[in-house]
XYZ file of C-alpha atoms in Angstrom:
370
model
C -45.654 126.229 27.044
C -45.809 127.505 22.897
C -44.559 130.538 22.255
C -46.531 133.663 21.361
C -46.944 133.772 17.726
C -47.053 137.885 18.488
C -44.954 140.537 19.422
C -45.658 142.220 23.282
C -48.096 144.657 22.430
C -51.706 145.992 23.514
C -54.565 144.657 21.937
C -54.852 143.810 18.622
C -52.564 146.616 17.698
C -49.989 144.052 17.838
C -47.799 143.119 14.854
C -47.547 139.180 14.105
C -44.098 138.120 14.440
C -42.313 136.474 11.274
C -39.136 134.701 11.501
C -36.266 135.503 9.098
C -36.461 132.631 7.269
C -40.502 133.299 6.326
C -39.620 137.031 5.658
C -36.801 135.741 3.025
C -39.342 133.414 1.468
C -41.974 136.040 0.823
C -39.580 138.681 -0.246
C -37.823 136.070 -2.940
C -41.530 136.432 -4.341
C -41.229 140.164 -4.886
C -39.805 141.936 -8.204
C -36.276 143.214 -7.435
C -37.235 146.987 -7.187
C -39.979 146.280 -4.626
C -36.926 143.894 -2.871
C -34.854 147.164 -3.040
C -37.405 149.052 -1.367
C -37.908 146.973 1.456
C -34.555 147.583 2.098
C -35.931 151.124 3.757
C -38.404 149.618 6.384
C -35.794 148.880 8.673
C -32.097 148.104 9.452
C -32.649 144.418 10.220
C -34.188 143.963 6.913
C -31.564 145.882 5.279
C -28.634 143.667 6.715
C -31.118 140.905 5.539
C -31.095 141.579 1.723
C -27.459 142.179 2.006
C -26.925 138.602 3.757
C -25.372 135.710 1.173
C -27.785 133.523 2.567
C -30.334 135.398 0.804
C -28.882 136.309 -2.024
C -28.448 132.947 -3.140
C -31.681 132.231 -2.089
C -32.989 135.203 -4.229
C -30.975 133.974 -6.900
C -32.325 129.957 -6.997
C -36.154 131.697 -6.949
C -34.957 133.546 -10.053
C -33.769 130.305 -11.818
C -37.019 129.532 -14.115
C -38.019 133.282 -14.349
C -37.511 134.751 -17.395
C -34.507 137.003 -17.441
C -33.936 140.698 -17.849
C -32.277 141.998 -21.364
C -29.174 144.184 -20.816
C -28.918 146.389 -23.980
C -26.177 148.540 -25.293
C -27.269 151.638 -27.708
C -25.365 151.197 -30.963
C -24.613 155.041 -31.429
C -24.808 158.002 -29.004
C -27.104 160.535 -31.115
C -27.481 162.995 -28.436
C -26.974 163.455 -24.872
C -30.023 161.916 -23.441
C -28.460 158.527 -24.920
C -28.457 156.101 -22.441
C -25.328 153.605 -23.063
C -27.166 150.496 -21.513
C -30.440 149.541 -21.515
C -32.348 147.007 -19.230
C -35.699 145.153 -20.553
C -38.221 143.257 -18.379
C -39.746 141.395 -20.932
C -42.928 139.850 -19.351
C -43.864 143.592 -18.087
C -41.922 145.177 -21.898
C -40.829 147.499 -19.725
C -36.970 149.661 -20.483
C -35.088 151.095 -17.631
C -32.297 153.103 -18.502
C -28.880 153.028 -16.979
C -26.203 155.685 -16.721
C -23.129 155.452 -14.929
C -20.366 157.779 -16.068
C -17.316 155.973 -15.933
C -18.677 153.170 -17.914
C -19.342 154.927 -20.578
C -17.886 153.821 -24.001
C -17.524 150.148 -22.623
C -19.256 147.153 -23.736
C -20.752 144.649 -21.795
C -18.787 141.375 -21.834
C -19.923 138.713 -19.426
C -22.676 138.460 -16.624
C -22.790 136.286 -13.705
C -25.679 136.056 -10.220
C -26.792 139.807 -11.384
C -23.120 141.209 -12.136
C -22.461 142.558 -15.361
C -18.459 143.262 -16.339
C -17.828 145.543 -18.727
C -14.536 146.548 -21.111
C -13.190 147.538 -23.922
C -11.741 145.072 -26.827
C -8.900 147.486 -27.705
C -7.840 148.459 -23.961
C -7.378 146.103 -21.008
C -8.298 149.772 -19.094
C -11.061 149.657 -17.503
C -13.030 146.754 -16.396
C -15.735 146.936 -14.220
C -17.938 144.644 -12.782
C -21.141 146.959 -11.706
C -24.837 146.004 -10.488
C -27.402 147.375 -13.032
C -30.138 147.296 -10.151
C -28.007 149.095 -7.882
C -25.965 150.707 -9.743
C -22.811 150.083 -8.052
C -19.334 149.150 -9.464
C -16.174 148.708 -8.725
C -12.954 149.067 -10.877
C -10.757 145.938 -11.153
C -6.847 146.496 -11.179
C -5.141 148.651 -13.516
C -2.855 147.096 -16.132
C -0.864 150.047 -17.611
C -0.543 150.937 -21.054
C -0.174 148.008 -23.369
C -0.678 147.531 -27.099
C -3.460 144.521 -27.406
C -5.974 143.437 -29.254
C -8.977 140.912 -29.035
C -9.999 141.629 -25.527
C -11.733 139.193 -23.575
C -13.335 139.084 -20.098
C -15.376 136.433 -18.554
C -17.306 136.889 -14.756
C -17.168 133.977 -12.944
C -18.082 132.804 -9.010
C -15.855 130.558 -6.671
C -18.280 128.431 -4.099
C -16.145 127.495 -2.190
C -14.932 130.920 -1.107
C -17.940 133.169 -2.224
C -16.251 135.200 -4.100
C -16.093 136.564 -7.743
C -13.514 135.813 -10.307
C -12.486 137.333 -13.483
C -10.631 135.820 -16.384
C -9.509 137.741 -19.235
C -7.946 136.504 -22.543
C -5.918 139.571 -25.059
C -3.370 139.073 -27.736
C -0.228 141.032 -27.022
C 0.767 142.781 -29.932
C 4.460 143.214 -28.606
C 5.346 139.434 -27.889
C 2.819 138.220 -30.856
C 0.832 136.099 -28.344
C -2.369 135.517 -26.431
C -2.143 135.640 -23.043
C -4.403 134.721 -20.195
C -5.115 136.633 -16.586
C -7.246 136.533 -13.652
C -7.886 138.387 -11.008
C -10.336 137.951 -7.500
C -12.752 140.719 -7.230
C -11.435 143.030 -4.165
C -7.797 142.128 -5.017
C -4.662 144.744 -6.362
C -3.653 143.033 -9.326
C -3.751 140.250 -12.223
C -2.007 137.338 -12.178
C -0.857 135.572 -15.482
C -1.672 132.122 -16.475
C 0.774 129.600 -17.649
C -1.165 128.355 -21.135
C 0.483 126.422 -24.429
C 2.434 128.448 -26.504
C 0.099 127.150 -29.726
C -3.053 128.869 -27.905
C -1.455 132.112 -29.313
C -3.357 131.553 -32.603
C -6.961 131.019 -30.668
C -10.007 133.200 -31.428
C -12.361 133.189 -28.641
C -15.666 134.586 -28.388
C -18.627 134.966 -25.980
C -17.624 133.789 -22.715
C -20.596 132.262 -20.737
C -20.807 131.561 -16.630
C -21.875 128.480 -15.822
C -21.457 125.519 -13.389
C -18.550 127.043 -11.762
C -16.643 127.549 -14.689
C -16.349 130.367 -17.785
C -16.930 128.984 -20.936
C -15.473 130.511 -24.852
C -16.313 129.540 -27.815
C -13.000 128.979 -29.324
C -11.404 128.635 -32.788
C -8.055 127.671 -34.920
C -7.369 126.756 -38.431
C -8.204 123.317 -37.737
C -10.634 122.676 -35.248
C -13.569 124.647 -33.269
C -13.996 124.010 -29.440
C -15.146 124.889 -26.328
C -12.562 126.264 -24.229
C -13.644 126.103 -20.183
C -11.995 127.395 -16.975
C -12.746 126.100 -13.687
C -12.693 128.932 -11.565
C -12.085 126.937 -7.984
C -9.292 125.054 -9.648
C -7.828 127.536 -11.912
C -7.700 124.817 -14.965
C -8.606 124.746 -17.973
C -9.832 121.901 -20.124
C -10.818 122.089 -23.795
C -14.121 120.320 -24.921
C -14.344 119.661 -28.567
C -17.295 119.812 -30.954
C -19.170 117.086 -32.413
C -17.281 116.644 -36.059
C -21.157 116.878 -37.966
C -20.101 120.991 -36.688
C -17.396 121.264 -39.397
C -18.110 119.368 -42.575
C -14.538 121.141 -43.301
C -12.060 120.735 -40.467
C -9.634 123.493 -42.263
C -12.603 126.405 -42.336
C -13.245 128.103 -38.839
C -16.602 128.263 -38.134
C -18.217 131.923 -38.264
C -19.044 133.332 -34.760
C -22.673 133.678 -36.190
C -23.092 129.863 -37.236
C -22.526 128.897 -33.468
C -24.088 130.394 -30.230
C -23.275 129.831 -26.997
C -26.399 130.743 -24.355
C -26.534 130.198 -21.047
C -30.495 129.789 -20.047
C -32.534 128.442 -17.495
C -29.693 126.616 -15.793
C -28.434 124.802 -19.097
C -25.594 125.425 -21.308
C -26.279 125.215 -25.269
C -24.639 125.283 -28.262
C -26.872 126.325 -31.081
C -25.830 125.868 -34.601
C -27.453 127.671 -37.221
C -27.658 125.820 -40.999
C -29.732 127.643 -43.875
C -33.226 127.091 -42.121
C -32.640 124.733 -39.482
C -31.717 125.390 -35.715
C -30.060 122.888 -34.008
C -29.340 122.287 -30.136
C -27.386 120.957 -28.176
C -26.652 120.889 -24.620
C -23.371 121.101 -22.054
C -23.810 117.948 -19.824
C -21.575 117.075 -16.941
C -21.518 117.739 -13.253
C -17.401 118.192 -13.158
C -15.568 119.788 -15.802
C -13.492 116.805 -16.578
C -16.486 114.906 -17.081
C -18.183 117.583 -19.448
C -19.479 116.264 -22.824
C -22.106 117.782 -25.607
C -24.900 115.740 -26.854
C -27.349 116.724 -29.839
C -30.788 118.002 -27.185
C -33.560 119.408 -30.663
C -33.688 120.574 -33.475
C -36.171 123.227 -35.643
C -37.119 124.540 -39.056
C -37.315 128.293 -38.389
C -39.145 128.459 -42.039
C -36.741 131.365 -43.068
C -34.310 131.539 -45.460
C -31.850 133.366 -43.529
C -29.022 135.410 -45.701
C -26.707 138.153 -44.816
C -29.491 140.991 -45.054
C -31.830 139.096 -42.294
C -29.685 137.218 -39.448
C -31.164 136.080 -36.337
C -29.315 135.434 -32.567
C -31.120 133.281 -30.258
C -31.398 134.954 -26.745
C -33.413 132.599 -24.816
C -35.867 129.665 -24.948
C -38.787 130.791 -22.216
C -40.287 127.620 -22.566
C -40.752 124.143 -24.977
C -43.133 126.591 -26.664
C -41.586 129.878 -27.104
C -38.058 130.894 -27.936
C -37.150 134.719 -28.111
C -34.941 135.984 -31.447
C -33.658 138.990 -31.920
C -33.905 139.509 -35.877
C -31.403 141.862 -37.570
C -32.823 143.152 -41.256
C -30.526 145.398 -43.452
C -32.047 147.325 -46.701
C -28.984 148.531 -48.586
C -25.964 149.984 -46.673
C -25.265 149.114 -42.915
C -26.588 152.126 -41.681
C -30.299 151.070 -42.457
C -29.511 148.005 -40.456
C -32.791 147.357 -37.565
C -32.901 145.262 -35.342
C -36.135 143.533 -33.308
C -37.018 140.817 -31.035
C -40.050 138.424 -31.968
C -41.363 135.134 -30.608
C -41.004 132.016 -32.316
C -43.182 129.102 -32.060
C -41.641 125.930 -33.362
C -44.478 123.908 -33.211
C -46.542 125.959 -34.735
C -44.253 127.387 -37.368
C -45.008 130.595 -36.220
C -43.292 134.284 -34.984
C -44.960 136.945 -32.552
C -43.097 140.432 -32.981
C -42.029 141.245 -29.318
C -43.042 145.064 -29.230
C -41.239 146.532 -26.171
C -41.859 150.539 -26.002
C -38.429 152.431 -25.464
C -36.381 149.643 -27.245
C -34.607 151.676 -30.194
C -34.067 150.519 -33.491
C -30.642 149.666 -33.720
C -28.988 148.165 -30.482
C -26.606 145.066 -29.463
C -28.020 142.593 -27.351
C -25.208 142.156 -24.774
C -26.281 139.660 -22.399
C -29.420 137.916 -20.878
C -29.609 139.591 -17.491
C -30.936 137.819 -13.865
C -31.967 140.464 -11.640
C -30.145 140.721 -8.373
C -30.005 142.856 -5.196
């Protein structure tokens, strides 16, 4: 005998039954707010959004969307100053976020919808907070300590589904740079055993991505990736091609390489006078990770220190989104704007997104998550 497809009821009042799985389809299809909202129809879809099961599926249907912006305001002019800022923009639409005790810190590193903030001078606080939500949690205190050069990466285990956060400082008492990580939910940070010669690293812009946090790092004689596996707790160090550094004793400027996780890929993009080049992060296991040359593009612009441009994402083979820095005289007349640029057709679309101010720091590329 086949089951009713409806619920006991009189008529055709009734309500058509849907199982789990076909409600978590439909709502993966929804913008995160209205997700958020759903939330209120009823306890069993509450516990629903909340399951990891959907969460990760929410998080695959987000994989070729285009991703949110999370902003931070360069100044605080007045009190209605909103310290982050986060762009949708297909819809240019700006929500701002305030939560008091992250105020003053700077986004560092995002990962499945988490955003962990810092300072560089402090390692107190970090936070790892949900800019849809708008909850956070503190991560263990570390006491007073004189440091410098603070670092902190979001990553996420698999194989125990939870978060992990690795930080890199330089201690200005022993004269070294250390390395720490914690588990999100745990009481304290536990040291890693590194080389003593990574002391004189520089690392930059730490980037989440297959299961492992990536730097940009740099030394007086070579430039490199630095990765951690976050299941493993190892790290391995991935050098660049040599066609990078023409001159193996110059470091290379954090501006002349980005690293951008997008769209499931990690690139390296290496900016020379006009030309943009790419290339991409391949490897399944992080012993086995390599990076080959993917594209390359005349952006038409003579670039200079009074226009600079960052790459934030490539939406498709068609469209890439810049955000374009122009300066006229002293630093304080410094703007700042995101535009389109078409490759193919030599061509840039201003991205006009009402609410966006003129001077800002584009933190991180942003996924959406409940």
């Amino acid at each position: 005998m086949e089951k009713s497809e409806k619920r006991s009821g009189s008529g055709n009042d009734s309500i058509p039954y849907l199982s789990p799985e076909i409600i978590s389809e439909i709502l993966c299809k929804l913008p995160i707010a209205s997700v958020l909202r759903c939330r209120c129809v009823c306890k069993a879809w509450r516990y629903l959004t909340k399951s990891p099961a959907f969460i990760e599926q929410l998080l695959s249907s987000n994989v070729d969307k285009a991703p949110s912006l999370l902003l931070e305001t360069s100044c605080v002019e007045n009190e209605s100053t909103q310290p982050f800022l986060l762009v949708d923009v297909e819809q240019r639409r700006v929500r701002h976020i305030r939560i008091d005790p992250l105020e003053g810190l700077s986004a560092m590193s995002t990962c499945r919808g988490l955003v962990c903030v810092g300072s560089l001078s402090s390692l107190d606080p970090v936070y790892v907070f949900n800019p849809i939500t708008r909850e956070y949690r503190r991560l263990p205190a570390s006491g007073e300590k004189d440091i410098e050069d603070h670092q902190v990466g979001l990553g996420f285990d698999p194989s125990t589904g939870k978060y992990k956060v690795l930080r890199t400082y330089v201690d200005d008492d022993e004269g070294k740079r250390c390395f720490e990580v914690t588990t999100l939910g745990a009481s304290s940070w536990r040291k890693l055993d590194v080389p003593d010669h990574w002391q004189d690293y520089f690392v930059y812009e730490p980037v989440f991505w297959n299961k492992a946090i990536h730097w940009k790092a740099s030394t007086t004689a070579r430039d490199f990736l630095l990765s951690f596996d976050v299941c493993h707790e190892k790290f391995r160090k991935i050098s660049f091609p040599k066609v990078f550094v023409p001159d193996l004793t110059s470091i290379i400027e954090p501006t002349e390489l980005e690293l951008l996780g997008f769209g499931g890929r990690l690139t390296i993009i290496e900016h020379e006078d006009e030309q943009m080049r790419l290339w991409e992060v391949t490897g399944d296991k992080l012993e086995d990770l390599s990076i080959w040359f993917w594209d390359e593009h005349d952006t038409h612009v003579l670039w200079n220190p009074y226009m600079t441009y960052k790459v934030i994402g490539r939406w498709s083979p068609e469209f890439y989104l810049l955000e374009v820095s122009t300066c006229h005289g002293d630093v304080e007349n410094r703007r700042k704007l995101f535009t389109w640029f078409l490759p193919r057709r030599a061509n840039y679309l201003p991205l006009d997104i009402p609410g966006v101010p003129s001077m800002f720091i584009t933190a991180e590329t942003f996924s959406p998550c409940t």
